[in-house]
Amino acid sequence: MGEYEHLLVKRDGDTVTITMNRAARRNSLSAEHLGELLAAFREAGESDATGIVLAGAGPVFSAGHDFGDVAARDLMGVRELLTLCTNVMQTMESVPQVVIARVHGLATAAGCQLVASCDLAVAAESAGFALPGGKGGWFCHTPAVPVARAIGRKRLMELALTGDVIDAATALDWGLVNRVVPDDELDTAVADLLARATRGSRASKAMGKQTLYAQLDRPEADAYAIAVEVMASASQLPGAREGMAAFLEKRKPAWTD
């Protein structure tokens, strides 16, 4: 794994953990930090790892955009910053690995966007989530994009318009996270969910993840057109052939990919 100023990146077995390491700045997302996140996810995505954990060092997960960086930019500069941030979010969705957020403390604005953009998320009971622009001067337009797709319209409107923090239990009820556990069980719960989400054929799962994102926001007929063609093609993959053969032969499958 590469060397980074604002991140800690380590690999343990089949899992790459990317930890945001700007605790003094509440893991706020400056251009430099976002650039490193993009590079780290691309590097992990090109590896043979099966899972990626996104975590934050210090008391919070991420406080969102670094206002010091934003305030120093003109219109074109802010547009470039937001485009970079969008690239990070879309890369998390496009890499073949399962990406899971390990959330403790606050995840606000673009920090909440990071959580919503991960495939899965596990939160500690101490976690909180907010789109605080609604009670300030700079509305959370881009963070709301993946959050809307996770929690639905009315809940999004409450989160975005009030700017209030919701607790982990509410985030679970709303569909923003998959699990909420006591703080001292967070790492165990992340590892358990990731282990279950990464079993099976790696190639099959990679194609599956990418197809899910491709069809999610399309009309049903278009979604089926995509899914039918990809599923037909995927039936010829070694993993699919092995899985069906193992079922028919009543034995455990041996995954080669």
mmCIF file of C-alpha atoms in Angstrom:
data_model
loop_
_atom_site.group_PDB
_atom_site.id
_atom_site.type_symbol
_atom_site.label_atom_id
_atom_site.label_comp_id
_atom_site.label_asym_id
_atom_site.label_seq_id
_atom_site.Cartn_x
_atom_site.Cartn_y
_atom_site.Cartn_z
ATOM 1 C CA MET A 1 0.000 0.000 0.000
ATOM 2 C CA GLY A 2 1.208 3.535 -0.778
ATOM 3 C CA GLU A 3 2.386 6.139 1.722
ATOM 4 C CA TYR A 4 -0.090 8.899 2.621
ATOM 5 C CA GLU A 5 -0.026 12.056 4.721
ATOM 6 C CA HIS A 6 -3.697 12.115 5.729
ATOM 7 C CA LEU A 7 -4.505 8.387 5.716
ATOM 8 C CA LEU A 8 -3.374 5.167 7.335
ATOM 9 C CA VAL A 9 -3.690 2.271 4.903
ATOM 10 C CA LYS A 10 -2.996 -1.310 5.894
ATOM 11 C CA ARG A 11 -3.787 -4.741 4.572
ATOM 12 C CA ASP A 12 -4.675 -7.673 6.804
ATOM 13 C CA GLY A 13 -5.339 -10.853 4.846
ATOM 14 C CA ASP A 14 -7.941 -10.091 2.187
ATOM 15 C CA THR A 15 -9.033 -6.785 3.758
ATOM 16 C CA VAL A 16 -7.634 -3.299 3.161
ATOM 17 C CA THR A 17 -8.429 -0.758 5.887
ATOM 18 C CA ILE A 18 -8.314 2.922 4.916
ATOM 19 C CA THR A 19 -8.332 5.126 8.027
ATOM 20 C CA MET A 20 -8.779 8.883 7.718
ATOM 21 C CA ASN A 21 -6.049 10.307 9.954
ATOM 22 C CA ARG A 22 -6.689 14.043 10.334
ATOM 23 C CA ALA A 23 -8.004 13.807 13.881
ATOM 24 C CA ALA A 24 -6.937 17.379 14.718
ATOM 25 C CA ARG A 25 -9.186 18.576 11.855
ATOM 26 C CA ARG A 26 -11.983 16.101 12.670
ATOM 27 C CA ASN A 27 -11.102 14.216 9.475
ATOM 28 C CA SER A 28 -12.426 17.097 7.416
ATOM 29 C CA LEU A 29 -12.098 16.591 3.670
ATOM 30 C CA SER A 30 -9.591 19.019 2.191
ATOM 31 C CA ALA A 31 -8.590 18.621 -1.449
ATOM 32 C CA GLU A 32 -5.378 16.901 -0.355
ATOM 33 C CA HIS A 33 -7.304 14.482 1.874
ATOM 34 C CA LEU A 34 -9.827 13.737 -0.885
ATOM 35 C CA GLY A 35 -7.019 13.207 -3.388
ATOM 36 C CA GLU A 36 -5.427 10.663 -1.081
ATOM 37 C CA LEU A 37 -8.764 8.897 -0.523
ATOM 38 C CA LEU A 38 -9.228 8.654 -4.288
ATOM 39 C CA ALA A 39 -5.721 7.243 -4.757
ATOM 40 C CA ALA A 40 -6.111 4.778 -1.874
ATOM 41 C CA PHE A 41 -9.441 3.442 -3.134
ATOM 42 C CA ARG A 42 -8.087 3.109 -6.660
ATOM 43 C CA GLU A 43 -5.020 1.260 -5.350
ATOM 44 C CA ALA A 44 -7.126 -1.051 -3.204
ATOM 45 C CA GLY A 45 -9.553 -1.532 -6.068
ATOM 46 C CA GLU A 46 -6.769 -2.763 -8.342
ATOM 47 C CA SER A 47 -5.506 -5.215 -5.713
ATOM 48 C CA ASP A 48 -6.653 -8.783 -5.099
ATOM 49 C CA ALA A 49 -8.245 -7.823 -1.771
ATOM 50 C CA THR A 50 -11.891 -8.789 -1.317
ATOM 51 C CA GLY A 51 -12.983 -6.100 1.147
ATOM 52 C CA ILE A 52 -12.231 -2.472 2.030
ATOM 53 C CA VAL A 53 -12.990 -0.884 5.414
ATOM 54 C CA LEU A 54 -13.270 2.926 5.647
ATOM 55 C CA ALA A 55 -12.630 4.233 9.163
ATOM 56 C CA GLY A 56 -11.727 7.452 10.956
ATOM 57 C CA ALA A 57 -9.091 8.103 13.608
ATOM 58 C CA GLY A 58 -9.791 10.343 16.596
ATOM 59 C CA PRO A 59 -13.116 11.342 18.187
ATOM 60 C CA VAL A 60 -15.227 11.570 14.997
ATOM 61 C CA PHE A 61 -15.595 9.694 11.717
ATOM 62 C CA SER A 62 -15.599 12.807 9.497
ATOM 63 C CA ALA A 63 -16.890 16.358 9.840
ATOM 64 C CA GLY A 64 -17.263 16.810 6.067
ATOM 65 C CA HIS A 65 -15.650 19.443 3.880
ATOM 66 C CA ASP A 66 -12.776 21.510 5.282
ATOM 67 C CA PHE A 67 -14.215 25.027 5.344
ATOM 68 C CA GLY A 68 -10.714 26.496 5.447
ATOM 69 C CA ASP A 69 -10.095 24.950 2.047
ATOM 70 C CA VAL A 70 -13.523 25.867 0.676
ATOM 71 C CA ALA A 71 -13.424 29.502 1.830
ATOM 72 C CA ALA A 72 -10.128 30.094 0.035
ATOM 73 C CA ARG A 73 -11.524 29.021 -3.340
ATOM 74 C CA ASP A 74 -13.381 30.886 -6.090
ATOM 75 C CA LEU A 75 -16.326 29.367 -7.968
ATOM 76 C CA MET A 76 -14.164 27.269 -10.288
ATOM 77 C CA GLY A 77 -12.076 26.094 -7.353
ATOM 78 C CA VAL A 78 -15.086 24.970 -5.333
ATOM 79 C CA ARG A 79 -16.491 23.216 -8.389
ATOM 80 C CA GLU A 80 -13.199 21.335 -8.773
ATOM 81 C CA LEU A 81 -13.263 20.380 -5.084
ATOM 82 C CA LEU A 82 -16.817 19.058 -5.269
ATOM 83 C CA THR A 83 -16.019 17.169 -8.477
ATOM 84 C CA LEU A 84 -13.053 15.531 -6.732
ATOM 85 C CA CYS A 85 -15.309 14.587 -3.813
ATOM 86 C CA THR A 86 -17.862 13.118 -6.229
ATOM 87 C CA ASN A 87 -15.103 11.078 -7.882
ATOM 88 C CA VAL A 88 -14.202 9.598 -4.494
ATOM 89 C CA MET A 89 -17.824 8.602 -3.825
ATOM 90 C CA GLN A 90 -18.285 7.077 -7.270
ATOM 91 C CA THR A 91 -14.982 5.201 -7.036
ATOM 92 C CA MET A 92 -16.111 3.595 -3.778
ATOM 93 C CA GLU A 93 -19.157 2.309 -5.628
ATOM 94 C CA SER A 94 -17.241 1.199 -8.739
ATOM 95 C CA VAL A 95 -14.368 -0.775 -7.184
ATOM 96 C CA PRO A 96 -14.957 -4.544 -7.288
ATOM 97 C CA GLN A 97 -14.454 -5.004 -3.544
ATOM 98 C CA VAL A 98 -17.127 -4.792 -0.868
ATOM 99 C CA VAL A 99 -16.687 -1.402 0.866
ATOM 100 C CA ILE A 100 -17.871 -1.084 4.465
ATOM 101 C CA ALA A 101 -17.907 2.025 6.669
ATOM 102 C CA ARG A 102 -16.781 1.669 10.295
ATOM 103 C CA VAL A 103 -18.539 4.630 11.909
ATOM 104 C CA HIS A 104 -17.873 6.055 15.355
ATOM 105 C CA GLY A 105 -18.646 9.558 16.607
ATOM 106 C CA LEU A 106 -20.092 12.081 14.173
ATOM 107 C CA ALA A 107 -20.409 11.668 10.409
ATOM 108 C CA THR A 108 -21.647 15.011 9.122
ATOM 109 C CA ALA A 109 -22.166 16.599 5.697
ATOM 110 C CA ALA A 110 -19.655 15.009 3.277
ATOM 111 C CA GLY A 111 -18.755 12.624 6.128
ATOM 112 C CA CYS A 112 -22.341 11.388 6.069
ATOM 113 C CA GLN A 113 -22.028 11.242 2.277
ATOM 114 C CA LEU A 114 -19.072 8.877 2.681
ATOM 115 C CA VAL A 115 -21.174 6.537 4.836
ATOM 116 C CA ALA A 116 -24.052 6.565 2.357
ATOM 117 C CA SER A 117 -21.662 5.860 -0.531
ATOM 118 C CA CYS A 118 -20.187 2.732 1.062
ATOM 119 C CA ASP A 119 -21.838 -0.564 0.163
ATOM 120 C CA LEU A 120 -22.392 -1.379 3.839
ATOM 121 C CA ALA A 121 -22.061 0.495 7.135
ATOM 122 C CA VAL A 122 -21.732 -0.522 10.771
ATOM 123 C CA ALA A 123 -22.103 2.170 13.433
ATOM 124 C CA ALA A 124 -21.165 2.346 17.080
ATOM 125 C CA GLU A 125 -23.949 3.364 19.462
ATOM 126 C CA SER A 126 -22.078 6.653 19.972
ATOM 127 C CA ALA A 127 -22.300 7.555 16.268
ATOM 128 C CA GLY A 128 -24.364 10.458 14.958
ATOM 129 C CA PHE A 129 -25.264 11.567 11.452
ATOM 130 C CA ALA A 130 -26.193 14.970 10.053
ATOM 131 C CA LEU A 131 -26.504 17.149 6.964
ATOM 132 C CA PRO A 132 -25.924 20.383 8.916
ATOM 133 C CA GLY A 133 -26.032 22.778 5.971
ATOM 134 C CA GLY A 134 -29.786 23.100 6.488
ATOM 135 C CA LYS A 135 -29.250 25.178 9.623
ATOM 136 C CA GLY A 136 -26.286 27.103 8.241
ATOM 137 C CA GLY A 137 -25.312 29.088 5.187
ATOM 138 C CA TRP A 138 -24.112 26.398 2.779
ATOM 139 C CA PHE A 139 -26.736 23.724 2.078
ATOM 140 C CA CYS A 140 -25.637 20.055 1.775
ATOM 141 C CA HIS A 141 -26.497 19.664 -1.911
ATOM 142 C CA THR A 142 -23.976 16.978 -2.896
ATOM 143 C CA PRO A 143 -24.000 15.016 0.388
ATOM 144 C CA ALA A 144 -27.766 14.643 -0.048
ATOM 145 C CA VAL A 145 -27.376 12.706 -3.322
ATOM 146 C CA PRO A 146 -26.370 9.277 -1.925
ATOM 147 C CA VAL A 147 -28.169 9.891 1.382
ATOM 148 C CA ALA A 148 -31.443 10.333 -0.534
ATOM 149 C CA ARG A 149 -30.917 6.992 -2.225
ATOM 150 C CA ALA A 150 -30.378 5.311 1.135
ATOM 151 C CA ILE A 151 -33.164 6.748 3.278
ATOM 152 C CA GLY A 152 -35.946 8.034 1.006
ATOM 153 C CA ARG A 153 -37.517 11.427 0.396
ATOM 154 C CA LYS A 154 -39.278 12.436 3.618
ATOM 155 C CA ARG A 155 -36.428 11.339 5.881
ATOM 156 C CA LEU A 156 -33.934 13.079 3.613
ATOM 157 C CA MET A 157 -35.971 16.278 3.819
ATOM 158 C CA GLU A 158 -35.992 16.145 7.619
ATOM 159 C CA LEU A 159 -32.254 15.505 7.767
ATOM 160 C CA ALA A 160 -31.376 18.146 5.159
ATOM 161 C CA LEU A 161 -33.809 20.885 6.152
ATOM 162 C CA THR A 162 -33.331 20.746 9.928
ATOM 163 C CA GLY A 163 -29.601 20.028 9.899
ATOM 164 C CA ASP A 164 -30.112 18.127 13.150
ATOM 165 C CA VAL A 165 -28.035 15.121 14.192
ATOM 166 C CA ILE A 166 -29.788 11.749 14.218
ATOM 167 C CA ASP A 167 -28.471 9.050 16.520
ATOM 168 C CA ALA A 168 -27.258 5.626 15.420
ATOM 169 C CA ALA A 169 -30.540 3.906 16.255
ATOM 170 C CA THR A 170 -32.438 6.346 14.026
ATOM 171 C CA ALA A 171 -29.872 5.901 11.245
ATOM 172 C CA LEU A 172 -30.463 2.152 11.458
ATOM 173 C CA ASP A 173 -34.246 2.577 11.369
ATOM 174 C CA TRP A 174 -33.945 4.906 8.371
ATOM 175 C CA GLY A 175 -31.652 2.569 6.419
ATOM 176 C CA LEU A 176 -28.486 4.667 6.470
ATOM 177 C CA VAL A 177 -26.520 1.912 8.259
ATOM 178 C CA ASN A 178 -26.802 -1.889 8.426
ATOM 179 C CA ARG A 179 -25.900 -2.503 12.076
ATOM 180 C CA VAL A 180 -25.559 -0.594 15.354
ATOM 181 C CA VAL A 181 -23.444 -2.161 18.093
ATOM 182 C CA PRO A 182 -21.861 -1.134 21.401
ATOM 183 C CA ASP A 183 -18.693 0.861 20.836
ATOM 184 C CA ASP A 184 -16.421 -1.898 22.098
ATOM 185 C CA GLU A 185 -17.939 -4.368 19.620
ATOM 186 C CA LEU A 186 -17.546 -2.175 16.526
ATOM 187 C CA ASP A 187 -14.461 -3.851 15.054
ATOM 188 C CA THR A 188 -15.876 -7.327 15.615
ATOM 189 C CA ALA A 189 -19.178 -6.409 13.968
ATOM 190 C CA VAL A 190 -17.421 -4.839 10.967
ATOM 191 C CA ALA A 191 -15.259 -7.935 10.508
ATOM 192 C CA ASP A 192 -18.240 -10.262 10.830
ATOM 193 C CA LEU A 193 -20.408 -8.458 8.272
ATOM 194 C CA LEU A 194 -17.500 -8.057 5.857
ATOM 195 C CA ALA A 195 -16.621 -11.758 6.126
ATOM 196 C CA ARG A 196 -20.182 -12.728 5.231
ATOM 197 C CA ALA A 197 -20.372 -10.179 2.407
ATOM 198 C CA THR A 198 -17.112 -11.288 0.768
ATOM 199 C CA ARG A 199 -17.584 -15.073 0.671
ATOM 200 C CA GLY A 200 -18.132 -16.835 -2.626
ATOM 201 C CA SER A 201 -16.772 -16.072 -6.079
ATOM 202 C CA ARG A 202 -14.899 -12.767 -6.122
ATOM 203 C CA ALA A 203 -15.470 -12.197 -9.855
ATOM 204 C CA SER A 204 -19.175 -12.944 -9.552
ATOM 205 C CA LYS A 205 -19.575 -10.576 -6.605
ATOM 206 C CA ALA A 206 -17.663 -7.782 -8.350
ATOM 207 C CA MET A 207 -19.936 -7.982 -11.377
ATOM 208 C CA GLY A 208 -22.934 -8.215 -9.082
ATOM 209 C CA LYS A 209 -22.041 -5.106 -7.104
ATOM 210 C CA GLN A 210 -21.432 -3.029 -10.207
ATOM 211 C CA THR A 211 -24.678 -4.190 -11.813
ATOM 212 C CA LEU A 212 -26.690 -3.359 -8.675
ATOM 213 C CA TYR A 213 -25.461 0.230 -8.814
ATOM 214 C CA ALA A 214 -26.077 0.400 -12.581
ATOM 215 C CA GLN A 215 -29.742 -0.550 -12.259
ATOM 216 C CA LEU A 216 -30.745 0.951 -8.892
ATOM 217 C CA ASP A 217 -32.061 4.331 -10.033
ATOM 218 C CA ARG A 218 -33.390 3.322 -13.436
ATOM 219 C CA PRO A 219 -37.019 2.592 -14.373
ATOM 220 C CA GLU A 220 -37.962 -1.044 -13.772
ATOM 221 C CA ALA A 221 -37.977 -2.015 -17.462
ATOM 222 C CA ASP A 222 -34.487 -0.573 -17.984
ATOM 223 C CA ALA A 223 -33.256 -2.197 -14.766
ATOM 224 C CA TYR A 224 -34.487 -5.586 -15.951
ATOM 225 C CA ALA A 225 -32.882 -5.093 -19.388
ATOM 226 C CA ILE A 226 -29.515 -4.521 -17.695
ATOM 227 C CA ALA A 227 -29.927 -7.287 -15.125
ATOM 228 C CA VAL A 228 -31.081 -9.947 -17.616
ATOM 229 C CA GLU A 229 -28.112 -9.424 -19.927
ATOM 230 C CA VAL A 230 -25.531 -9.313 -17.140
ATOM 231 C CA MET A 231 -27.011 -12.309 -15.327
ATOM 232 C CA ALA A 232 -27.038 -14.329 -18.551
ATOM 233 C CA SER A 233 -23.399 -13.431 -19.188
ATOM 234 C CA ALA A 234 -22.448 -14.153 -15.579
ATOM 235 C CA SER A 235 -23.850 -17.686 -15.861
ATOM 236 C CA GLN A 236 -20.778 -18.527 -17.935
ATOM 237 C CA LEU A 237 -18.256 -17.375 -15.326
ATOM 238 C CA PRO A 238 -16.131 -20.084 -13.653
ATOM 239 C CA GLY A 239 -17.641 -19.172 -10.289
ATOM 240 C CA ALA A 240 -21.193 -19.630 -11.538
ATOM 241 C CA ARG A 241 -20.329 -22.935 -13.202
ATOM 242 C CA GLU A 242 -18.609 -24.197 -10.047
ATOM 243 C CA GLY A 243 -21.452 -23.046 -7.794
ATOM 244 C CA MET A 244 -24.073 -24.850 -9.867
ATOM 245 C CA ALA A 245 -21.942 -27.982 -10.238
ATOM 246 C CA ALA A 246 -21.313 -28.099 -6.485
ATOM 247 C CA PHE A 247 -25.036 -27.776 -5.798
ATOM 248 C CA LEU A 248 -25.954 -30.492 -8.278
ATOM 249 C CA GLU A 249 -23.184 -32.778 -7.041
ATOM 250 C CA LYS A 250 -24.041 -32.077 -3.374
ATOM 251 C CA ARG A 251 -20.513 -30.914 -2.402
ATOM 252 C CA LYS A 252 -18.864 -27.759 -1.172
ATOM 253 C CA PRO A 253 -17.783 -25.379 -3.948
ATOM 254 C CA ALA A 254 -14.094 -24.676 -4.561
ATOM 255 C CA TRP A 255 -13.725 -21.050 -5.628
ATOM 256 C CA THR A 256 -10.830 -20.388 -7.990
ATOM 257 C CA ASP A 257 -11.428 -16.651 -8.262
#
